[in-house]
Amino acid sequence: IAEVSEERLAALNRAACEKTVPEATGGAVSPRMKMLFSKYERNSMKMLMSLKKEFSFSLFRPVFFEKDIAETGKYTLPLPDGTKLVVGGVIDRVDVWNDGETDWVRVIDYKTGGKPESLKAADDLAPLFTPATNRPHYLLQTFLYSNVLLPSAKPVAPALYFLNHKIENPLITVAKKPLNDFTPLAAAYTEGLQRVVAEILNPDVPF
């Protein structure tokens, strides 16, 4: 995509959008639907240009799109009472870069709304699991996917791609630094997730 011209990307994007309209509407296109698809075309073009810019300087290259985490093996979350919760999901994108010695893995989670988020301290994941209006909830999912990949791939870097924002580097920042490897946070994240899930499933705790 880095080598494709903006004009070519625009033409491909328009063709894809024009194909989508009759498929989504069954052929009947109202004025409102035309307006919505026009917005869809603009937003998808904005995303394509962001990807073009990213891959023009990024050493990472996509290896998987919409990867079912079940393909990596069944992921279970042990709970305090001894039961195990089977976790499923689909990773939007997995990138890999080899520096000659190590395969660096990057887990990309696409977001159509919201804004970039970060953690203030690497040793404090409490905000993720504490109800609050400013809770960085977007991090939960990409952290989970990074945790799923960790047994078979290290290092793994979680990343968020906000489609409505121009982002030079999608990596999540912790203590104002890019989180290049989730491994040091994995144990604390798993512990916090176990605690919250156990509370949700506990009939003695009001939901």
PDB file of C-alpha atoms in Angstrom:
ATOM      1  CA  ILE A   1       0.000   0.000   0.000  1.00  0.00           C
ATOM      2  CA  ALA A   2       2.952   2.329   0.589  1.00  0.00           C
ATOM      3  CA  GLU A   3       3.810   2.129  -3.125  1.00  0.00           C
ATOM      4  CA  VAL A   4       0.268   2.711  -4.418  1.00  0.00           C
ATOM      5  CA  SER A   5      -0.487   6.274  -5.524  1.00  0.00           C
ATOM      6  CA  GLU A   6      -3.187   8.308  -3.786  1.00  0.00           C
ATOM      7  CA  GLU A   7      -5.143   8.480  -7.045  1.00  0.00           C
ATOM      8  CA  ARG A   8      -5.080   4.698  -7.416  1.00  0.00           C
ATOM      9  CA  LEU A   9      -6.125   4.193  -3.798  1.00  0.00           C
ATOM     10  CA  ALA A  10      -9.024   6.614  -4.296  1.00  0.00           C
ATOM     11  CA  ALA A  11     -10.186   4.726  -7.397  1.00  0.00           C
ATOM     12  CA  LEU A  12      -9.988   1.348  -5.648  1.00  0.00           C
ATOM     13  CA  ASN A  13     -11.775   2.724  -2.616  1.00  0.00           C
ATOM     14  CA  ARG A  14     -14.583   4.212  -4.696  1.00  0.00           C
ATOM     15  CA  ALA A  15     -15.025   0.973  -6.637  1.00  0.00           C
ATOM     16  CA  ALA A  16     -15.253  -1.015  -3.409  1.00  0.00           C
ATOM     17  CA  CYS A  17     -17.774   1.418  -1.915  1.00  0.00           C
ATOM     18  CA  GLU A  18     -19.899   1.418  -5.076  1.00  0.00           C
ATOM     19  CA  LYS A  19     -19.980  -2.369  -4.960  1.00  0.00           C
ATOM     20  CA  THR A  20     -20.988  -2.324  -1.299  1.00  0.00           C
ATOM     21  CA  VAL A  21     -24.005  -0.028  -1.757  1.00  0.00           C
ATOM     22  CA  PRO A  22     -26.254  -2.396  -3.754  1.00  0.00           C
ATOM     23  CA  GLU A  23     -25.089  -5.385  -1.664  1.00  0.00           C
ATOM     24  CA  ALA A  24     -26.056  -3.621   1.565  1.00  0.00           C
ATOM     25  CA  THR A  25     -29.323  -2.098   0.346  1.00  0.00           C
ATOM     26  CA  GLY A  26     -30.646  -4.684  -2.077  1.00  0.00           C
ATOM     27  CA  GLY A  27     -30.603  -2.061  -4.827  1.00  0.00           C
ATOM     28  CA  ALA A  28     -32.853   0.537  -3.180  1.00  0.00           C
ATOM     29  CA  VAL A  29     -30.750   3.580  -2.290  1.00  0.00           C
ATOM     30  CA  SER A  30     -32.438   6.431  -0.448  1.00  0.00           C
ATOM     31  CA  PRO A  31     -30.960   9.958  -0.233  1.00  0.00           C
ATOM     32  CA  ARG A  32     -30.037   9.274   3.390  1.00  0.00           C
ATOM     33  CA  MET A  33     -28.302   6.040   2.423  1.00  0.00           C
ATOM     34  CA  LYS A  34     -26.346   7.895  -0.257  1.00  0.00           C
ATOM     35  CA  MET A  35     -25.215  10.386   2.363  1.00  0.00           C
ATOM     36  CA  LEU A  36     -24.141   7.613   4.739  1.00  0.00           C
ATOM     37  CA  PHE A  37     -22.156   5.802   2.064  1.00  0.00           C
ATOM     38  CA  SER A  38     -20.523   9.057   1.002  1.00  0.00           C
ATOM     39  CA  LYS A  39     -19.343   9.463   4.588  1.00  0.00           C
ATOM     40  CA  TYR A  40     -18.243   5.829   4.598  1.00  0.00           C
ATOM     41  CA  GLU A  41     -16.186   6.436   1.446  1.00  0.00           C
ATOM     42  CA  ARG A  42     -14.473   9.483   2.974  1.00  0.00           C
ATOM     43  CA  ASN A  43     -13.679   7.643   6.205  1.00  0.00           C
ATOM     44  CA  SER A  44     -12.340   4.559   4.451  1.00  0.00           C
ATOM     45  CA  MET A  45     -10.141   6.768   2.268  1.00  0.00           C
ATOM     46  CA  LYS A  46      -8.848   8.499   5.376  1.00  0.00           C
ATOM     47  CA  MET A  47      -7.957   5.100   6.817  1.00  0.00           C
ATOM     48  CA  LEU A  48      -6.199   4.023   3.617  1.00  0.00           C
ATOM     49  CA  MET A  49      -4.092   7.182   3.591  1.00  0.00           C
ATOM     50  CA  SER A  50      -3.160   6.623   7.234  1.00  0.00           C
ATOM     51  CA  LEU A  51      -2.080   3.064   6.412  1.00  0.00           C
ATOM     52  CA  LYS A  52      -0.146   4.284   3.385  1.00  0.00           C
ATOM     53  CA  LYS A  53       1.720   6.768   5.558  1.00  0.00           C
ATOM     54  CA  GLU A  54       2.349   4.202   8.284  1.00  0.00           C
ATOM     55  CA  PHE A  55       3.814   1.576   5.969  1.00  0.00           C
ATOM     56  CA  SER A  56       5.936   4.119   4.150  1.00  0.00           C
ATOM     57  CA  PHE A  57       8.216   4.237   7.202  1.00  0.00           C
ATOM     58  CA  SER A  58       7.227   1.244   9.341  1.00  0.00           C
ATOM     59  CA  LEU A  59       9.344  -1.905   9.237  1.00  0.00           C
ATOM     60  CA  PHE A  60       6.384  -3.995  10.363  1.00  0.00           C
ATOM     61  CA  ARG A  61       4.370  -5.899   7.770  1.00  0.00           C
ATOM     62  CA  PRO A  62       0.916  -7.482   8.246  1.00  0.00           C
ATOM     63  CA  VAL A  63       0.855 -11.278   8.407  1.00  0.00           C
ATOM     64  CA  PHE A  64      -2.726 -11.853   9.606  1.00  0.00           C
ATOM     65  CA  PHE A  65      -6.050 -10.046   9.287  1.00  0.00           C
ATOM     66  CA  GLU A  66      -9.083 -10.945  11.432  1.00  0.00           C
ATOM     67  CA  LYS A  67      -7.204 -13.770  13.112  1.00  0.00           C
ATOM     68  CA  ASP A  68      -9.378 -15.970  15.312  1.00  0.00           C
ATOM     69  CA  ILE A  69      -7.503 -16.460  18.586  1.00  0.00           C
ATOM     70  CA  ALA A  70      -8.773 -20.053  18.634  1.00  0.00           C
ATOM     71  CA  GLU A  71      -6.231 -20.704  15.859  1.00  0.00           C
ATOM     72  CA  THR A  72      -3.443 -20.189  18.398  1.00  0.00           C
ATOM     73  CA  GLY A  73      -4.938 -22.865  20.643  1.00  0.00           C
ATOM     74  CA  LYS A  74      -7.717 -22.713  23.225  1.00  0.00           C
ATOM     75  CA  TYR A  75      -7.118 -19.780  25.596  1.00  0.00           C
ATOM     76  CA  THR A  76      -8.520 -20.293  29.082  1.00  0.00           C
ATOM     77  CA  LEU A  77      -8.585 -17.944  32.037  1.00  0.00           C
ATOM     78  CA  PRO A  78      -8.210 -19.774  35.375  1.00  0.00           C
ATOM     79  CA  LEU A  79     -10.545 -18.377  38.051  1.00  0.00           C
ATOM     80  CA  PRO A  80     -10.019 -18.380  41.839  1.00  0.00           C
ATOM     81  CA  ASP A  81     -12.636 -21.124  42.396  1.00  0.00           C
ATOM     82  CA  GLY A  82     -10.775 -23.526  40.123  1.00  0.00           C
ATOM     83  CA  THR A  83     -13.022 -23.161  37.070  1.00  0.00           C
ATOM     84  CA  LYS A  84     -11.658 -22.071  33.708  1.00  0.00           C
ATOM     85  CA  LEU A  85     -13.223 -19.557  31.344  1.00  0.00           C
ATOM     86  CA  VAL A  86     -12.671 -20.181  27.627  1.00  0.00           C
ATOM     87  CA  VAL A  87     -11.940 -16.865  25.922  1.00  0.00           C
ATOM     88  CA  GLY A  88     -12.597 -16.197  22.238  1.00  0.00           C
ATOM     89  CA  GLY A  89     -12.188 -13.268  19.893  1.00  0.00           C
ATOM     90  CA  VAL A  90     -10.811 -12.006  16.601  1.00  0.00           C
ATOM     91  CA  ILE A  91      -7.630  -9.939  16.295  1.00  0.00           C
ATOM     92  CA  ASP A  92      -7.995  -7.217  13.665  1.00  0.00           C
ATOM     93  CA  ARG A  93      -4.386  -7.360  12.504  1.00  0.00           C
ATOM     94  CA  VAL A  94      -1.075  -8.982  13.445  1.00  0.00           C
ATOM     95  CA  ASP A  95       2.183  -7.467  12.178  1.00  0.00           C
ATOM     96  CA  VAL A  96       5.681  -8.912  12.315  1.00  0.00           C
ATOM     97  CA  TRP A  97       9.147  -7.410  11.916  1.00  0.00           C
ATOM     98  CA  ASN A  98      12.350  -9.425  12.075  1.00  0.00           C
ATOM     99  CA  ASP A  99      15.459  -7.471  13.047  1.00  0.00           C
ATOM    100  CA  GLY A 100      17.747 -10.307  12.002  1.00  0.00           C
ATOM    101  CA  GLU A 101      17.556 -12.064  15.354  1.00  0.00           C
ATOM    102  CA  THR A 102      14.078 -11.586  16.790  1.00  0.00           C
ATOM    103  CA  ASP A 103      10.526 -11.661  15.440  1.00  0.00           C
ATOM    104  CA  TRP A 104       8.815  -8.578  16.886  1.00  0.00           C
ATOM    105  CA  VAL A 105       5.033  -9.034  16.928  1.00  0.00           C
ATOM    106  CA  ARG A 106       2.539  -6.178  16.972  1.00  0.00           C
ATOM    107  CA  VAL A 107      -1.151  -6.693  17.771  1.00  0.00           C
ATOM    108  CA  ILE A 108      -3.356  -4.071  16.105  1.00  0.00           C
ATOM    109  CA  ASP A 109      -6.881  -3.370  17.325  1.00  0.00           C
ATOM    110  CA  TYR A 110      -8.882  -1.030  15.070  1.00  0.00           C
ATOM    111  CA  LYS A 111     -11.171   1.549  16.664  1.00  0.00           C
ATOM    112  CA  THR A 112     -13.736   3.603  14.745  1.00  0.00           C
ATOM    113  CA  GLY A 113     -14.466   5.945  17.647  1.00  0.00           C
ATOM    114  CA  GLY A 114     -12.847   7.312  20.763  1.00  0.00           C
ATOM    115  CA  LYS A 115      -9.363   8.704  21.089  1.00  0.00           C
ATOM    116  CA  PRO A 116      -5.826   7.427  21.780  1.00  0.00           C
ATOM    117  CA  GLU A 117      -5.312   6.262  25.342  1.00  0.00           C
ATOM    118  CA  SER A 118      -2.331   5.562  27.552  1.00  0.00           C
ATOM    119  CA  LEU A 119      -1.352   4.392  31.018  1.00  0.00           C
ATOM    120  CA  LYS A 120       0.488   6.778  33.315  1.00  0.00           C
ATOM    121  CA  ALA A 121       2.548   4.100  35.042  1.00  0.00           C
ATOM    122  CA  ALA A 122       3.817   0.731  33.891  1.00  0.00           C
ATOM    123  CA  ASP A 123       3.361  -0.824  37.335  1.00  0.00           C
ATOM    124  CA  ASP A 124      -0.249   0.251  37.806  1.00  0.00           C
ATOM    125  CA  LEU A 125      -2.988  -1.478  35.801  1.00  0.00           C
ATOM    126  CA  ALA A 126      -5.660  -0.634  38.389  1.00  0.00           C
ATOM    127  CA  PRO A 127      -7.311   2.018  36.151  1.00  0.00           C
ATOM    128  CA  LEU A 128      -8.146  -0.718  33.635  1.00  0.00           C
ATOM    129  CA  PHE A 129     -10.269  -2.608  36.142  1.00  0.00           C
ATOM    130  CA  THR A 130     -11.705   0.289  38.164  1.00  0.00           C
ATOM    131  CA  PRO A 131     -15.053   1.785  37.071  1.00  0.00           C
ATOM    132  CA  ALA A 132     -14.596   5.433  36.124  1.00  0.00           C
ATOM    133  CA  THR A 133     -15.621   7.836  33.352  1.00  0.00           C
ATOM    134  CA  ASN A 134     -12.007   8.167  32.201  1.00  0.00           C
ATOM    135  CA  ARG A 135     -11.144   4.465  32.442  1.00  0.00           C
ATOM    136  CA  PRO A 136      -8.853   3.462  29.538  1.00  0.00           C
ATOM    137  CA  HIS A 137     -11.210   0.644  28.554  1.00  0.00           C
ATOM    138  CA  TYR A 138      -9.953   0.374  24.971  1.00  0.00           C
ATOM    139  CA  LEU A 139      -6.740  -1.167  26.292  1.00  0.00           C
ATOM    140  CA  LEU A 140      -8.476  -4.231  27.740  1.00  0.00           C
ATOM    141  CA  GLN A 141      -9.075  -5.940  24.415  1.00  0.00           C
ATOM    142  CA  THR A 142      -5.693  -5.410  22.783  1.00  0.00           C
ATOM    143  CA  PHE A 143      -3.985  -6.391  26.057  1.00  0.00           C
ATOM    144  CA  LEU A 144      -6.034  -9.602  26.062  1.00  0.00           C
ATOM    145  CA  TYR A 145      -5.007 -10.439  22.500  1.00  0.00           C
ATOM    146  CA  SER A 146      -1.364  -9.727  23.342  1.00  0.00           C
ATOM    147  CA  ASN A 147      -1.673 -12.059  26.321  1.00  0.00           C
ATOM    148  CA  VAL A 148      -3.088 -14.782  24.061  1.00  0.00           C
ATOM    149  CA  LEU A 149      -0.109 -14.582  21.693  1.00  0.00           C
ATOM    150  CA  LEU A 150       2.569 -14.407  24.389  1.00  0.00           C
ATOM    151  CA  PRO A 151       3.046 -18.155  24.922  1.00  0.00           C
ATOM    152  CA  SER A 152       4.074 -18.608  21.276  1.00  0.00           C
ATOM    153  CA  ALA A 153       5.545 -15.187  20.431  1.00  0.00           C
ATOM    154  CA  LYS A 154       7.806 -12.767  22.285  1.00  0.00           C
ATOM    155  CA  PRO A 155       8.034  -9.848  22.329  1.00  0.00           C
ATOM    156  CA  VAL A 156       4.453  -8.760  21.628  1.00  0.00           C
ATOM    157  CA  ALA A 157       3.512  -5.083  21.393  1.00  0.00           C
ATOM    158  CA  PRO A 158      -0.164  -4.093  21.795  1.00  0.00           C
ATOM    159  CA  ALA A 159      -1.347  -1.255  19.564  1.00  0.00           C
ATOM    160  CA  LEU A 160      -4.529   0.725  18.920  1.00  0.00           C
ATOM    161  CA  TYR A 161      -5.360   2.158  15.522  1.00  0.00           C
ATOM    162  CA  PHE A 162      -7.966   4.926  15.846  1.00  0.00           C
ATOM    163  CA  LEU A 163      -9.317   5.361  12.337  1.00  0.00           C
ATOM    164  CA  ASN A 164     -10.555   8.918  12.937  1.00  0.00           C
ATOM    165  CA  HIS A 165      -7.199  10.198  14.183  1.00  0.00           C
ATOM    166  CA  LYS A 166      -3.867  10.744  12.524  1.00  0.00           C
ATOM    167  CA  ILE A 167      -1.411   8.600  14.458  1.00  0.00           C
ATOM    168  CA  GLU A 168       2.274   8.354  13.676  1.00  0.00           C
ATOM    169  CA  ASN A 169       2.812   5.353  15.940  1.00  0.00           C
ATOM    170  CA  PRO A 170      -0.122   3.130  17.008  1.00  0.00           C
ATOM    171  CA  LEU A 171       1.786   1.553  19.912  1.00  0.00           C
ATOM    172  CA  ILE A 172       0.231   2.098  23.318  1.00  0.00           C
ATOM    173  CA  THR A 173       2.248   4.328  25.602  1.00  0.00           C
ATOM    174  CA  VAL A 174       2.976   3.484  29.221  1.00  0.00           C
ATOM    175  CA  ALA A 175       4.604   6.121  31.410  1.00  0.00           C
ATOM    176  CA  LYS A 176       4.923   8.221  28.198  1.00  0.00           C
ATOM    177  CA  LYS A 177       6.980   5.515  26.457  1.00  0.00           C
ATOM    178  CA  PRO A 178       5.868   3.102  23.689  1.00  0.00           C
ATOM    179  CA  LEU A 179       5.031  -0.334  25.075  1.00  0.00           C
ATOM    180  CA  ASN A 180       7.281  -2.470  22.868  1.00  0.00           C
ATOM    181  CA  ASP A 181       6.726  -5.652  24.867  1.00  0.00           C
ATOM    182  CA  PHE A 182       3.658  -6.624  26.872  1.00  0.00           C
ATOM    183  CA  THR A 183       5.463  -9.404  28.746  1.00  0.00           C
ATOM    184  CA  PRO A 184       6.262  -7.383  31.932  1.00  0.00           C
ATOM    185  CA  LEU A 185       2.562  -6.462  32.290  1.00  0.00           C
ATOM    186  CA  ALA A 186       1.095  -9.876  31.459  1.00  0.00           C
ATOM    187  CA  ALA A 187       0.942 -11.298  34.997  1.00  0.00           C
ATOM    188  CA  ALA A 188      -0.654  -8.180  36.511  1.00  0.00           C
ATOM    189  CA  TYR A 189      -3.146  -7.968  33.647  1.00  0.00           C
ATOM    190  CA  THR A 190      -4.171 -11.614  34.027  1.00  0.00           C
ATOM    191  CA  GLU A 191      -4.607 -11.164  37.771  1.00  0.00           C
ATOM    192  CA  GLY A 192      -6.809  -8.099  37.291  1.00  0.00           C
ATOM    193  CA  LEU A 193      -8.911  -9.832  34.641  1.00  0.00           C
ATOM    194  CA  GLN A 194      -9.356 -12.896  36.840  1.00  0.00           C
ATOM    195  CA  ARG A 195     -10.549 -10.728  39.709  1.00  0.00           C
ATOM    196  CA  VAL A 196     -13.089  -8.824  37.618  1.00  0.00           C
ATOM    197  CA  VAL A 197     -14.487 -11.909  35.864  1.00  0.00           C
ATOM    198  CA  ALA A 198     -14.793 -13.771  39.180  1.00  0.00           C
ATOM    199  CA  GLU A 199     -16.725 -10.819  40.606  1.00  0.00           C
ATOM    200  CA  ILE A 200     -19.046 -10.726  37.592  1.00  0.00           C
ATOM    201  CA  LEU A 201     -19.812 -14.449  37.925  1.00  0.00           C
ATOM    202  CA  ASN A 202     -20.252 -14.312  41.697  1.00  0.00           C
ATOM    203  CA  PRO A 203     -24.005 -14.457  42.484  1.00  0.00           C
ATOM    204  CA  ASP A 204     -23.365 -12.907  45.907  1.00  0.00           C
ATOM    205  CA  VAL A 205     -22.019  -9.689  44.381  1.00  0.00           C
ATOM    206  CA  PRO A 206     -24.657  -7.258  43.016  1.00  0.00           C
ATOM    207  CA  PHE A 207     -24.177  -6.743  39.281  1.00  0.00           C
TER     208      PHE A 207
END
